[in-house]
Amino acid sequence: MARTNNGDLTAVRQVGRMLDAAFDGRIDMSDFESNSEEQRKKAFRSRALAALAVRMVTGWQNTDAAEAVIDGRDDQGIDAIAVTSSPPHVYLVQAKWSDQGRATARTDAILKMFAGLRLIDGEESSQFNPRGQLLAEQAKEAMSEQAVGVTLVTVLMGAEPPSREVLNELVNGEREFNTHGDRVDHRFLHASDVWNWARADAAPAPVAMSVKMDPWFSLDVPHQAFQGVVKAEQVAGWLDTHGTRLFELNIRNPLDGTLANEELVATLTDEPSLFWYFNNGITVLCDTVDPLYDSMRNPHGGPVVLRLSGASVVNGAQTVRAVQRALESSDDPATARVGVRVIATGGATDFSSRTTRATNRQNQVGPRDFAALDPVQAEIRADLRAELGKSYSVKRGELSPSPETGCSLDEAATALACAHPNAEYAGRAASSPNTLWERGSKETYDILFRPQPSAFQVWRSVVTMRLIRNELHRLRPTYEKLPAAVLEHGTYLMCHLVFRQLGTDRIDDPDLDWESDFLPQVPAAVGAQLAALVDVLEKGYTSRVQGLLSDPDKCRELAAKVAGLGATGGDTAGLVDRYGKQTQARKRRRPNAVPTLVDHQAIKEGTPLRFVSMNSIEQEALADWLAEDDRRSRVTWVNDRTKPLLWEADGRRYSPSGLVTLMWGQARWEERPVSNQGTARWQTSEGATLAALAFALQDGNAESD
């Protein structure tokens, strides 16, 4: 996929970031110590680009590729020299970096490369700088003793093809050296080649694994496939070895803590001999499969060992995880048998996608799960990593990154809906999260993700939405009556109104300092838009606020009327005068949060949650202990009224407050409080705590009463 041209700097930024990360400290820049930072950076990236070109043509690692760079004084027109042994070859590299993606091949540079090659061929390596001299001697030795070929590699951070003059100089120079056979050739690497290679290099390596089946049978057409019985111990080993990479093509990762998965573990532990009968089995897709038979004369008379490349479990992720969990606590499940089907796709992506969908029609698989298969989400994840160094969790069951390191697909979709110019999409998100995944040219998902939003648009939308929500939460205790209801139920519309007031015209601009120029305006904008929305509601709406603010059509109507009040919003001071909370009235005791959430089925089983400290003192006290093992901050939700949290650190279930107390003790926090509000410390990927979710349900019921 070529994304770079003279007008698109996306690939340039991503490649630059990758070069900085890969070669910082590995490239000798001592000759630029007295130069400006800008000059030094440009020279570094040019040299790092030469090192990357060496990696691309040789397959070497970063350190070895950096050692091949000789750019500097007395480089004789050559930026890097790489001599390979298997197969034997010599590469002479010249690199041209451009921050604008406009580097082009020039005839004078080609002439210099050939002049450098003549020095090497003529054993005049002493004219090179010290590192160049050593590498030039190695190149000459290979050229003389092994008669290896030489390739002149020109790597350009630009898209323009070489001119006719450049090609003529290459032909003339090669003719000089190819009198007695084709020994010298050339190769161009443009920005799109570099960008594609860098993205592929950053992607997880394909899973290669073996599967032993006995008994088994096979099919050869239209796709090679095997189905048979596999020992549970072997299945657990797959996950031990490969981790979640095993589920790369699956619509979701294992969902620990669901009742269905608990039953799988119970069967494996208590009745392992019956597991094969009770379980639907596992489907594995792979690029290729290489079967090894016990006997060629009678292959079905014994087991078969399948060597898979590019393997992924597309159905049965829950089974794989259940087997691993059962074996962690007992050896008995090792005797269990699991049905496994292996299908070789030959790299047919459409067939792989159709198979994944077809094998996941059960167990509450919905449009949200299938969104994980959309190639656009893989592109966004790669862009976020390359542009901003941020993580992006796509699959349901995959724990969301911590707020400072990334976001989830759910959070990104919600933020994009709120930031969309049409308030209807914020209303859709408020009415039901499921609307975010509806497909079609006029449906929410395609509106938000077609065309693909950039990494800057996604991340800035998310961080802005987070800040708006924090401000809404801060204001909630200061108001009563109508503004309080808006703050409680109008999160999505309020986010939309703030996005619209501040403007998102430059949200894609990488040169804009979003954190300094945009985010500081958010608190004032929240107050102004709250006042404006309350003004509109006071003048013509008598329906329940919760219903109004979750109706897409009403949200669009309200947003239009708020816009009619002016760009600056409403009178914040007047709102405080009318609705500011003066005294704290005595309230009846709220029902417990956990039973409320369970009774309303507000959280799906298996939903991942993350621990968040309520204040800086607690955060500082637990920071080192949590950093020792990231599993300590992660749980999954189980719909149980007493112990709904399955702690990843030990696989046991706890109440929210009970687990927090246990964590405080294990962290040896000596000045810990006597009690805690555990439901305020466990947060979903969207940033809502258990307490906040329960309060919203309780307030909604109270209003309806």
PDB file of C-alpha atoms in Angstrom, residues 120-380:
ATOM      1  CA  ILE A 120      36.862  -0.269  -4.111  1.00  0.00           C
ATOM      2  CA  ASP A 121      37.467  -2.247  -7.291  1.00  0.00           C
ATOM      3  CA  GLY A 122      40.874  -0.595  -7.729  1.00  0.00           C
ATOM      4  CA  GLU A 123      41.908  -1.464  -4.141  1.00  0.00           C
ATOM      5  CA  GLU A 124      42.139   2.196  -3.192  1.00  0.00           C
ATOM      6  CA  SER A 125      40.177   1.817   0.034  1.00  0.00           C
ATOM      7  CA  SER A 126      42.636   4.108   1.863  1.00  0.00           C
ATOM      8  CA  GLN A 127      40.741   7.066   0.414  1.00  0.00           C
ATOM      9  CA  PHE A 128      37.691   6.174   2.537  1.00  0.00           C
ATOM     10  CA  ASN A 129      37.170   7.199   6.149  1.00  0.00           C
ATOM     11  CA  PRO A 130      38.284   4.595   8.764  1.00  0.00           C
ATOM     12  CA  ARG A 131      35.027   2.639   8.905  1.00  0.00           C
ATOM     13  CA  GLY A 132      34.571   2.935   5.148  1.00  0.00           C
ATOM     14  CA  GLN A 133      38.108   1.665   4.579  1.00  0.00           C
ATOM     15  CA  LEU A 134      37.454  -1.505   6.584  1.00  0.00           C
ATOM     16  CA  LEU A 135      34.165  -2.239   4.816  1.00  0.00           C
ATOM     17  CA  ALA A 136      35.571  -1.359   1.403  1.00  0.00           C
ATOM     18  CA  GLU A 137      38.338  -3.933   1.923  1.00  0.00           C
ATOM     19  CA  GLN A 138      35.734  -6.576   2.853  1.00  0.00           C
ATOM     20  CA  ALA A 139      33.747  -5.704  -0.263  1.00  0.00           C
ATOM     21  CA  LYS A 140      36.818  -5.952  -2.493  1.00  0.00           C
ATOM     22  CA  GLU A 141      37.746  -9.318  -0.998  1.00  0.00           C
ATOM     23  CA  ALA A 142      34.277 -10.680  -1.757  1.00  0.00           C
ATOM     24  CA  MET A 143      34.304  -9.185  -5.258  1.00  0.00           C
ATOM     25  CA  SER A 144      37.709 -10.692  -6.090  1.00  0.00           C
ATOM     26  CA  GLU A 145      37.723 -14.065  -4.332  1.00  0.00           C
ATOM     27  CA  GLN A 146      34.055 -15.009  -4.634  1.00  0.00           C
ATOM     28  CA  ALA A 147      33.132 -13.016  -7.747  1.00  0.00           C
ATOM     29  CA  VAL A 148      29.989 -11.781  -6.021  1.00  0.00           C
ATOM     30  CA  GLY A 149      27.588  -9.323  -7.524  1.00  0.00           C
ATOM     31  CA  VAL A 150      27.259  -5.694  -6.475  1.00  0.00           C
ATOM     32  CA  THR A 151      23.967  -3.787  -6.144  1.00  0.00           C
ATOM     33  CA  LEU A 152      23.830  -0.004  -5.963  1.00  0.00           C
ATOM     34  CA  VAL A 153      20.887   0.767  -3.681  1.00  0.00           C
ATOM     35  CA  THR A 154      19.369   4.245  -3.747  1.00  0.00           C
ATOM     36  CA  VAL A 155      16.833   4.842  -0.970  1.00  0.00           C
ATOM     37  CA  LEU A 156      14.764   8.001  -1.232  1.00  0.00           C
ATOM     38  CA  MET A 157      12.216   9.503   1.131  1.00  0.00           C
ATOM     39  CA  GLY A 158      10.136  10.537  -1.842  1.00  0.00           C
ATOM     40  CA  ALA A 159       7.829   9.088  -4.485  1.00  0.00           C
ATOM     41  CA  GLU A 160       9.145  10.500  -7.761  1.00  0.00           C
ATOM     42  CA  PRO A 161      10.620   7.841 -10.100  1.00  0.00           C
ATOM     43  CA  PRO A 162      14.177   8.328 -11.418  1.00  0.00           C
ATOM     44  CA  SER A 163      14.560  10.602 -14.405  1.00  0.00           C
ATOM     45  CA  ARG A 164      15.806   9.422 -17.793  1.00  0.00           C
ATOM     46  CA  GLU A 165      19.153  11.147 -17.150  1.00  0.00           C
ATOM     47  CA  VAL A 166      19.621   9.209 -13.891  1.00  0.00           C
ATOM     48  CA  LEU A 167      18.742   5.912 -15.571  1.00  0.00           C
ATOM     49  CA  ASN A 168      21.171   6.647 -18.408  1.00  0.00           C
ATOM     50  CA  GLU A 169      24.005   7.228 -15.922  1.00  0.00           C
ATOM     51  CA  LEU A 170      23.176   3.921 -14.237  1.00  0.00           C
ATOM     52  CA  VAL A 171      23.213   2.050 -17.533  1.00  0.00           C
ATOM     53  CA  ASN A 172      26.501   3.643 -18.558  1.00  0.00           C
ATOM     54  CA  GLY A 173      28.140   2.917 -15.226  1.00  0.00           C
ATOM     55  CA  GLU A 174      26.953  -0.690 -15.112  1.00  0.00           C
ATOM     56  CA  ARG A 175      28.170  -1.266 -18.673  1.00  0.00           C
ATOM     57  CA  GLU A 176      31.678  -0.342 -17.521  1.00  0.00           C
ATOM     58  CA  PHE A 177      31.671  -3.125 -14.880  1.00  0.00           C
ATOM     59  CA  ASN A 178      29.646  -5.746 -16.756  1.00  0.00           C
ATOM     60  CA  THR A 179      31.998  -6.328 -19.651  1.00  0.00           C
ATOM     61  CA  HIS A 180      32.563  -9.946 -18.591  1.00  0.00           C
ATOM     62  CA  GLY A 181      29.145 -10.733 -17.166  1.00  0.00           C
ATOM     63  CA  ASP A 182      26.373  -9.121 -15.192  1.00  0.00           C
ATOM     64  CA  ARG A 183      28.132  -8.239 -11.969  1.00  0.00           C
ATOM     65  CA  VAL A 184      26.675  -4.827 -11.126  1.00  0.00           C
ATOM     66  CA  ASP A 185      23.014  -3.806 -10.987  1.00  0.00           C
ATOM     67  CA  HIS A 186      20.899  -1.227  -9.183  1.00  0.00           C
ATOM     68  CA  ARG A 187      17.774  -0.954  -7.053  1.00  0.00           C
ATOM     69  CA  PHE A 188      15.596   1.960  -5.985  1.00  0.00           C
ATOM     70  CA  LEU A 189      13.711   2.075  -2.693  1.00  0.00           C
ATOM     71  CA  HIS A 190      11.141   4.847  -2.476  1.00  0.00           C
ATOM     72  CA  ALA A 191       9.170   6.172   0.481  1.00  0.00           C
ATOM     73  CA  SER A 192       6.281   3.766  -0.081  1.00  0.00           C
ATOM     74  CA  ASP A 193       8.681   0.788  -0.059  1.00  0.00           C
ATOM     75  CA  VAL A 194      10.271   1.971   3.177  1.00  0.00           C
ATOM     76  CA  TRP A 195       6.911   2.699   4.813  1.00  0.00           C
ATOM     77  CA  ASN A 196       5.421  -0.670   3.871  1.00  0.00           C
ATOM     78  CA  TRP A 197       8.521  -2.510   5.073  1.00  0.00           C
ATOM     79  CA  ALA A 198       8.596  -0.617   8.367  1.00  0.00           C
ATOM     80  CA  ARG A 199       4.928  -1.384   9.021  1.00  0.00           C
ATOM     81  CA  ALA A 200       5.386  -5.055   8.209  1.00  0.00           C
ATOM     82  CA  ASP A 201       8.481  -5.217  10.404  1.00  0.00           C
ATOM     83  CA  ALA A 202       6.527  -3.795  13.350  1.00  0.00           C
ATOM     84  CA  ALA A 203       3.684  -6.288  12.920  1.00  0.00           C
ATOM     85  CA  PRO A 204       3.663  -9.439  15.087  1.00  0.00           C
ATOM     86  CA  ALA A 205       5.509 -12.386  13.571  1.00  0.00           C
ATOM     87  CA  PRO A 206       3.227 -15.115  12.165  1.00  0.00           C
ATOM     88  CA  VAL A 207       2.608 -17.986  14.561  1.00  0.00           C
ATOM     89  CA  ALA A 208       4.316 -21.268  13.649  1.00  0.00           C
ATOM     90  CA  MET A 209       3.269 -24.304  15.681  1.00  0.00           C
ATOM     91  CA  SER A 210       2.707 -28.060  15.566  1.00  0.00           C
ATOM     92  CA  VAL A 211      -0.535 -29.957  16.148  1.00  0.00           C
ATOM     93  CA  LYS A 212      -0.548 -33.691  16.844  1.00  0.00           C
ATOM     94  CA  MET A 213      -3.871 -35.436  16.064  1.00  0.00           C
ATOM     95  CA  ASP A 214      -4.957 -38.991  16.784  1.00  0.00           C
ATOM     96  CA  PRO A 215      -7.377 -40.130  15.413  1.00  0.00           C
ATOM     97  CA  TRP A 216      -7.894 -37.817  12.453  1.00  0.00           C
ATOM     98  CA  PHE A 217      -9.195 -37.445   8.906  1.00  0.00           C
ATOM     99  CA  SER A 218      -8.478 -34.969   6.118  1.00  0.00           C
ATOM    100  CA  LEU A 219      -9.928 -33.162   3.100  1.00  0.00           C
ATOM    101  CA  ASP A 220      -7.933 -31.922   0.126  1.00  0.00           C
ATOM    102  CA  VAL A 221     -10.361 -29.711  -1.841  1.00  0.00           C
ATOM    103  CA  PRO A 222     -11.222 -26.911  -2.111  1.00  0.00           C
ATOM    104  CA  HIS A 223      -8.892 -26.248   0.840  1.00  0.00           C
ATOM    105  CA  GLN A 224      -6.552 -28.651   2.591  1.00  0.00           C
ATOM    106  CA  ALA A 225      -8.001 -29.433   6.026  1.00  0.00           C
ATOM    107  CA  PHE A 226      -7.524 -31.843   8.932  1.00  0.00           C
ATOM    108  CA  GLN A 227      -9.857 -32.698  11.795  1.00  0.00           C
ATOM    109  CA  GLY A 228      -9.058 -34.851  14.781  1.00  0.00           C
ATOM    110  CA  VAL A 229      -8.528 -35.270  18.496  1.00  0.00           C
ATOM    111  CA  VAL A 230      -5.804 -33.403  20.394  1.00  0.00           C
ATOM    112  CA  LYS A 231      -4.704 -33.761  24.020  1.00  0.00           C
ATOM    113  CA  ALA A 232      -5.652 -30.894  26.312  1.00  0.00           C
ATOM    114  CA  GLU A 233      -2.078 -30.557  27.506  1.00  0.00           C
ATOM    115  CA  GLN A 234      -1.001 -29.755  23.940  1.00  0.00           C
ATOM    116  CA  VAL A 235      -3.708 -27.100  23.564  1.00  0.00           C
ATOM    117  CA  ALA A 236      -2.586 -25.354  26.763  1.00  0.00           C
ATOM    118  CA  GLY A 237       0.953 -25.340  25.408  1.00  0.00           C
ATOM    119  CA  TRP A 238      -0.132 -23.299  22.400  1.00  0.00           C
ATOM    120  CA  LEU A 239      -1.252 -20.448  24.621  1.00  0.00           C
ATOM    121  CA  ASP A 240       1.765 -20.763  26.916  1.00  0.00           C
ATOM    122  CA  THR A 241       4.080 -20.399  23.925  1.00  0.00           C
ATOM    123  CA  HIS A 242       2.321 -17.834  21.754  1.00  0.00           C
ATOM    124  CA  GLY A 243       0.051 -15.834  24.086  1.00  0.00           C
ATOM    125  CA  THR A 244      -2.685 -13.719  22.519  1.00  0.00           C
ATOM    126  CA  ARG A 245      -0.874 -13.774  19.149  1.00  0.00           C
ATOM    127  CA  LEU A 246      -2.596 -17.142  18.821  1.00  0.00           C
ATOM    128  CA  PHE A 247      -5.886 -15.269  18.290  1.00  0.00           C
ATOM    129  CA  GLU A 248      -4.674 -12.719  15.738  1.00  0.00           C
ATOM    130  CA  LEU A 249      -7.524 -13.482  13.293  1.00  0.00           C
ATOM    131  CA  ASN A 250     -10.147 -14.118  15.938  1.00  0.00           C
ATOM    132  CA  ILE A 251     -12.900 -11.602  16.477  1.00  0.00           C
ATOM    133  CA  ARG A 252     -12.050 -11.475  20.188  1.00  0.00           C
ATOM    134  CA  ASN A 253      -9.595 -12.707  22.760  1.00  0.00           C
ATOM    135  CA  PRO A 254     -10.564 -15.146  25.537  1.00  0.00           C
ATOM    136  CA  LEU A 255     -13.157 -13.684  27.896  1.00  0.00           C
ATOM    137  CA  ASP A 256     -12.114 -14.814  31.349  1.00  0.00           C
ATOM    138  CA  GLY A 257     -14.754 -14.896  34.055  1.00  0.00           C
ATOM    139  CA  THR A 258     -17.909 -15.695  32.076  1.00  0.00           C
ATOM    140  CA  LEU A 259     -20.211 -18.363  33.473  1.00  0.00           C
ATOM    141  CA  ALA A 260     -19.841 -20.399  30.275  1.00  0.00           C
ATOM    142  CA  ASN A 261     -16.064 -20.405  30.657  1.00  0.00           C
ATOM    143  CA  GLU A 262     -16.338 -21.332  34.337  1.00  0.00           C
ATOM    144  CA  GLU A 263     -18.385 -24.371  33.253  1.00  0.00           C
ATOM    145  CA  LEU A 264     -15.678 -25.339  30.759  1.00  0.00           C
ATOM    146  CA  VAL A 265     -13.068 -25.230  33.505  1.00  0.00           C
ATOM    147  CA  ALA A 266     -15.321 -27.232  35.836  1.00  0.00           C
ATOM    148  CA  THR A 267     -15.846 -29.978  33.245  1.00  0.00           C
ATOM    149  CA  LEU A 268     -12.129 -30.178  32.537  1.00  0.00           C
ATOM    150  CA  THR A 269     -11.349 -30.423  36.235  1.00  0.00           C
ATOM    151  CA  ASP A 270     -14.164 -32.699  37.428  1.00  0.00           C
ATOM    152  CA  GLU A 271     -15.018 -34.777  34.354  1.00  0.00           C
ATOM    153  CA  PRO A 272     -12.148 -34.529  31.869  1.00  0.00           C
ATOM    154  CA  SER A 273     -13.196 -37.696  30.031  1.00  0.00           C
ATOM    155  CA  LEU A 274     -16.470 -36.004  29.030  1.00  0.00           C
ATOM    156  CA  PHE A 275     -14.969 -32.755  27.752  1.00  0.00           C
ATOM    157  CA  TRP A 276     -14.777 -33.846  24.099  1.00  0.00           C
ATOM    158  CA  TYR A 277     -18.488 -34.641  24.149  1.00  0.00           C
ATOM    159  CA  PHE A 278     -19.557 -31.357  25.726  1.00  0.00           C
ATOM    160  CA  ASN A 279     -17.320 -28.952  23.799  1.00  0.00           C
ATOM    161  CA  ASN A 280     -17.679 -27.633  20.243  1.00  0.00           C
ATOM    162  CA  GLY A 281     -13.933 -27.763  19.654  1.00  0.00           C
ATOM    163  CA  ILE A 282     -11.367 -25.428  18.113  1.00  0.00           C
ATOM    164  CA  THR A 283     -10.892 -24.156  14.562  1.00  0.00           C
ATOM    165  CA  VAL A 284      -7.393 -23.109  13.487  1.00  0.00           C
ATOM    166  CA  LEU A 285      -6.679 -21.300  10.225  1.00  0.00           C
ATOM    167  CA  CYS A 286      -3.155 -21.257   8.827  1.00  0.00           C
ATOM    168  CA  ASP A 287      -1.388 -20.139   5.674  1.00  0.00           C
ATOM    169  CA  THR A 288       0.183 -23.545   5.037  1.00  0.00           C
ATOM    170  CA  VAL A 289       0.180 -26.965   6.664  1.00  0.00           C
ATOM    171  CA  ASP A 290       2.884 -29.624   6.339  1.00  0.00           C
ATOM    172  CA  PRO A 291       1.664 -33.045   7.540  1.00  0.00           C
ATOM    173  CA  LEU A 292       4.108 -35.652   8.906  1.00  0.00           C
ATOM    174  CA  TYR A 293       2.692 -39.203   9.030  1.00  0.00           C
ATOM    175  CA  ASP A 294       3.824 -42.105  11.191  1.00  0.00           C
ATOM    176  CA  SER A 295       3.538 -44.391   8.184  1.00  0.00           C
ATOM    177  CA  MET A 296       3.418 -43.431   4.527  1.00  0.00           C
ATOM    178  CA  ARG A 297       1.837 -46.803   3.625  1.00  0.00           C
ATOM    179  CA  ASN A 298      -0.925 -46.469   6.205  1.00  0.00           C
ATOM    180  CA  PRO A 299      -1.084 -42.804   7.280  1.00  0.00           C
ATOM    181  CA  HIS A 300      -4.452 -43.115   9.030  1.00  0.00           C
ATOM    182  CA  GLY A 301      -3.169 -45.990  11.115  1.00  0.00           C
ATOM    183  CA  GLY A 302      -1.396 -43.619  13.501  1.00  0.00           C
ATOM    184  CA  PRO A 303      -1.170 -39.980  14.534  1.00  0.00           C
ATOM    185  CA  VAL A 304      -0.346 -37.082  12.236  1.00  0.00           C
ATOM    186  CA  VAL A 305       1.796 -34.097  13.192  1.00  0.00           C
ATOM    187  CA  LEU A 306       0.795 -30.922  11.390  1.00  0.00           C
ATOM    188  CA  ARG A 307       3.380 -28.177  11.086  1.00  0.00           C
ATOM    189  CA  LEU A 308       1.476 -24.915  10.660  1.00  0.00           C
ATOM    190  CA  SER A 309       2.704 -21.518   9.505  1.00  0.00           C
ATOM    191  CA  GLY A 310       0.711 -18.349  10.009  1.00  0.00           C
ATOM    192  CA  ALA A 311      -1.629 -20.087  12.447  1.00  0.00           C
ATOM    193  CA  SER A 312      -4.524 -18.453  14.307  1.00  0.00           C
ATOM    194  CA  VAL A 313      -7.351 -19.837  16.422  1.00  0.00           C
ATOM    195  CA  VAL A 314     -10.465 -18.277  14.835  1.00  0.00           C
ATOM    196  CA  ASN A 315     -13.014 -20.187  16.893  1.00  0.00           C
ATOM    197  CA  GLY A 316     -12.568 -21.756  20.313  1.00  0.00           C
ATOM    198  CA  ALA A 317     -10.476 -19.074  22.020  1.00  0.00           C
ATOM    199  CA  GLN A 318     -12.550 -19.607  25.155  1.00  0.00           C
ATOM    200  CA  THR A 319     -11.809 -23.341  25.015  1.00  0.00           C
ATOM    201  CA  VAL A 320      -8.069 -22.754  24.694  1.00  0.00           C
ATOM    202  CA  ARG A 321      -8.036 -20.404  27.688  1.00  0.00           C
ATOM    203  CA  ALA A 322     -10.251 -22.724  29.754  1.00  0.00           C
ATOM    204  CA  VAL A 323      -7.886 -25.634  29.121  1.00  0.00           C
ATOM    205  CA  GLN A 324      -4.907 -23.543  30.202  1.00  0.00           C
ATOM    206  CA  ARG A 325      -6.673 -22.363  33.363  1.00  0.00           C
ATOM    207  CA  ALA A 326      -7.747 -25.880  34.286  1.00  0.00           C
ATOM    208  CA  LEU A 327      -4.201 -27.203  33.925  1.00  0.00           C
ATOM    209  CA  GLU A 328      -2.842 -24.385  36.087  1.00  0.00           C
ATOM    210  CA  SER A 329      -4.730 -25.765  39.088  1.00  0.00           C
ATOM    211  CA  SER A 330      -4.677 -29.529  38.441  1.00  0.00           C
ATOM    212  CA  ASP A 331      -2.956 -32.202  36.356  1.00  0.00           C
ATOM    213  CA  ASP A 332      -6.175 -34.180  35.832  1.00  0.00           C
ATOM    214  CA  PRO A 333      -7.388 -32.145  32.811  1.00  0.00           C
ATOM    215  CA  ALA A 334      -4.278 -33.233  30.891  1.00  0.00           C
ATOM    216  CA  THR A 335      -6.129 -36.464  30.078  1.00  0.00           C
ATOM    217  CA  ALA A 336      -8.981 -34.579  28.403  1.00  0.00           C
ATOM    218  CA  ARG A 337      -9.378 -34.691  24.635  1.00  0.00           C
ATOM    219  CA  VAL A 338     -10.282 -31.680  22.469  1.00  0.00           C
ATOM    220  CA  GLY A 339     -11.706 -31.642  18.961  1.00  0.00           C
ATOM    221  CA  VAL A 340      -9.543 -29.553  16.632  1.00  0.00           C
ATOM    222  CA  ARG A 341     -10.007 -28.577  12.991  1.00  0.00           C
ATOM    223  CA  VAL A 342      -7.115 -27.142  10.950  1.00  0.00           C
ATOM    224  CA  ILE A 343      -7.749 -25.421   7.610  1.00  0.00           C
ATOM    225  CA  ALA A 344      -4.982 -24.174   5.302  1.00  0.00           C
ATOM    226  CA  THR A 345      -6.125 -21.020   3.508  1.00  0.00           C
ATOM    227  CA  GLY A 346      -3.078 -20.471   1.328  1.00  0.00           C
ATOM    228  CA  GLY A 347      -3.216 -16.818   2.323  1.00  0.00           C
ATOM    229  CA  ALA A 348      -6.749 -16.316   0.952  1.00  0.00           C
ATOM    230  CA  THR A 349      -7.871 -13.427   3.178  1.00  0.00           C
ATOM    231  CA  ASP A 350     -11.483 -13.391   1.976  1.00  0.00           C
ATOM    232  CA  PHE A 351     -11.903 -17.096   2.727  1.00  0.00           C
ATOM    233  CA  SER A 352     -10.273 -16.579   6.143  1.00  0.00           C
ATOM    234  CA  SER A 353     -12.673 -13.770   6.983  1.00  0.00           C
ATOM    235  CA  ARG A 354     -15.714 -15.759   5.853  1.00  0.00           C
ATOM    236  CA  THR A 355     -14.599 -18.778   7.869  1.00  0.00           C
ATOM    237  CA  THR A 356     -14.082 -16.667  10.981  1.00  0.00           C
ATOM    238  CA  ARG A 357     -17.544 -15.186  10.657  1.00  0.00           C
ATOM    239  CA  ALA A 358     -19.215 -18.512   9.926  1.00  0.00           C
ATOM    240  CA  THR A 359     -17.627 -20.276  12.897  1.00  0.00           C
ATOM    241  CA  ASN A 360     -18.580 -17.506  15.314  1.00  0.00           C
ATOM    242  CA  ARG A 361     -22.343 -17.398  14.909  1.00  0.00           C
ATOM    243  CA  GLN A 362     -23.010 -18.566  18.460  1.00  0.00           C
ATOM    244  CA  ASN A 363     -22.256 -17.378  22.013  1.00  0.00           C
ATOM    245  CA  GLN A 364     -23.533 -13.823  21.688  1.00  0.00           C
ATOM    246  CA  VAL A 365     -21.214 -12.758  18.892  1.00  0.00           C
ATOM    247  CA  GLY A 366     -22.388  -9.408  17.580  1.00  0.00           C
ATOM    248  CA  PRO A 367     -21.463  -6.589  15.184  1.00  0.00           C
ATOM    249  CA  ARG A 368     -18.951  -5.221  17.712  1.00  0.00           C
ATOM    250  CA  ASP A 369     -16.997  -8.462  17.494  1.00  0.00           C
ATOM    251  CA  PHE A 370     -17.004  -8.457  13.700  1.00  0.00           C
ATOM    252  CA  ALA A 371     -15.668  -4.889  13.664  1.00  0.00           C
ATOM    253  CA  ALA A 372     -12.398  -6.416  14.879  1.00  0.00           C
ATOM    254  CA  LEU A 373     -12.060  -8.084  11.455  1.00  0.00           C
ATOM    255  CA  ASP A 374     -12.324  -4.813   9.531  1.00  0.00           C
ATOM    256  CA  PRO A 375      -8.924  -4.067   7.914  1.00  0.00           C
ATOM    257  CA  VAL A 376      -9.489  -0.388   8.734  1.00  0.00           C
ATOM    258  CA  GLN A 377      -9.053  -1.172  12.438  1.00  0.00           C
ATOM    259  CA  ALA A 378      -5.718  -2.873  11.761  1.00  0.00           C
ATOM    260  CA  GLU A 379      -4.634   0.219   9.811  1.00  0.00           C
ATOM    261  CA  ILE A 380      -5.663   2.536  12.645  1.00  0.00           C
TER     262      ILE A 380
END
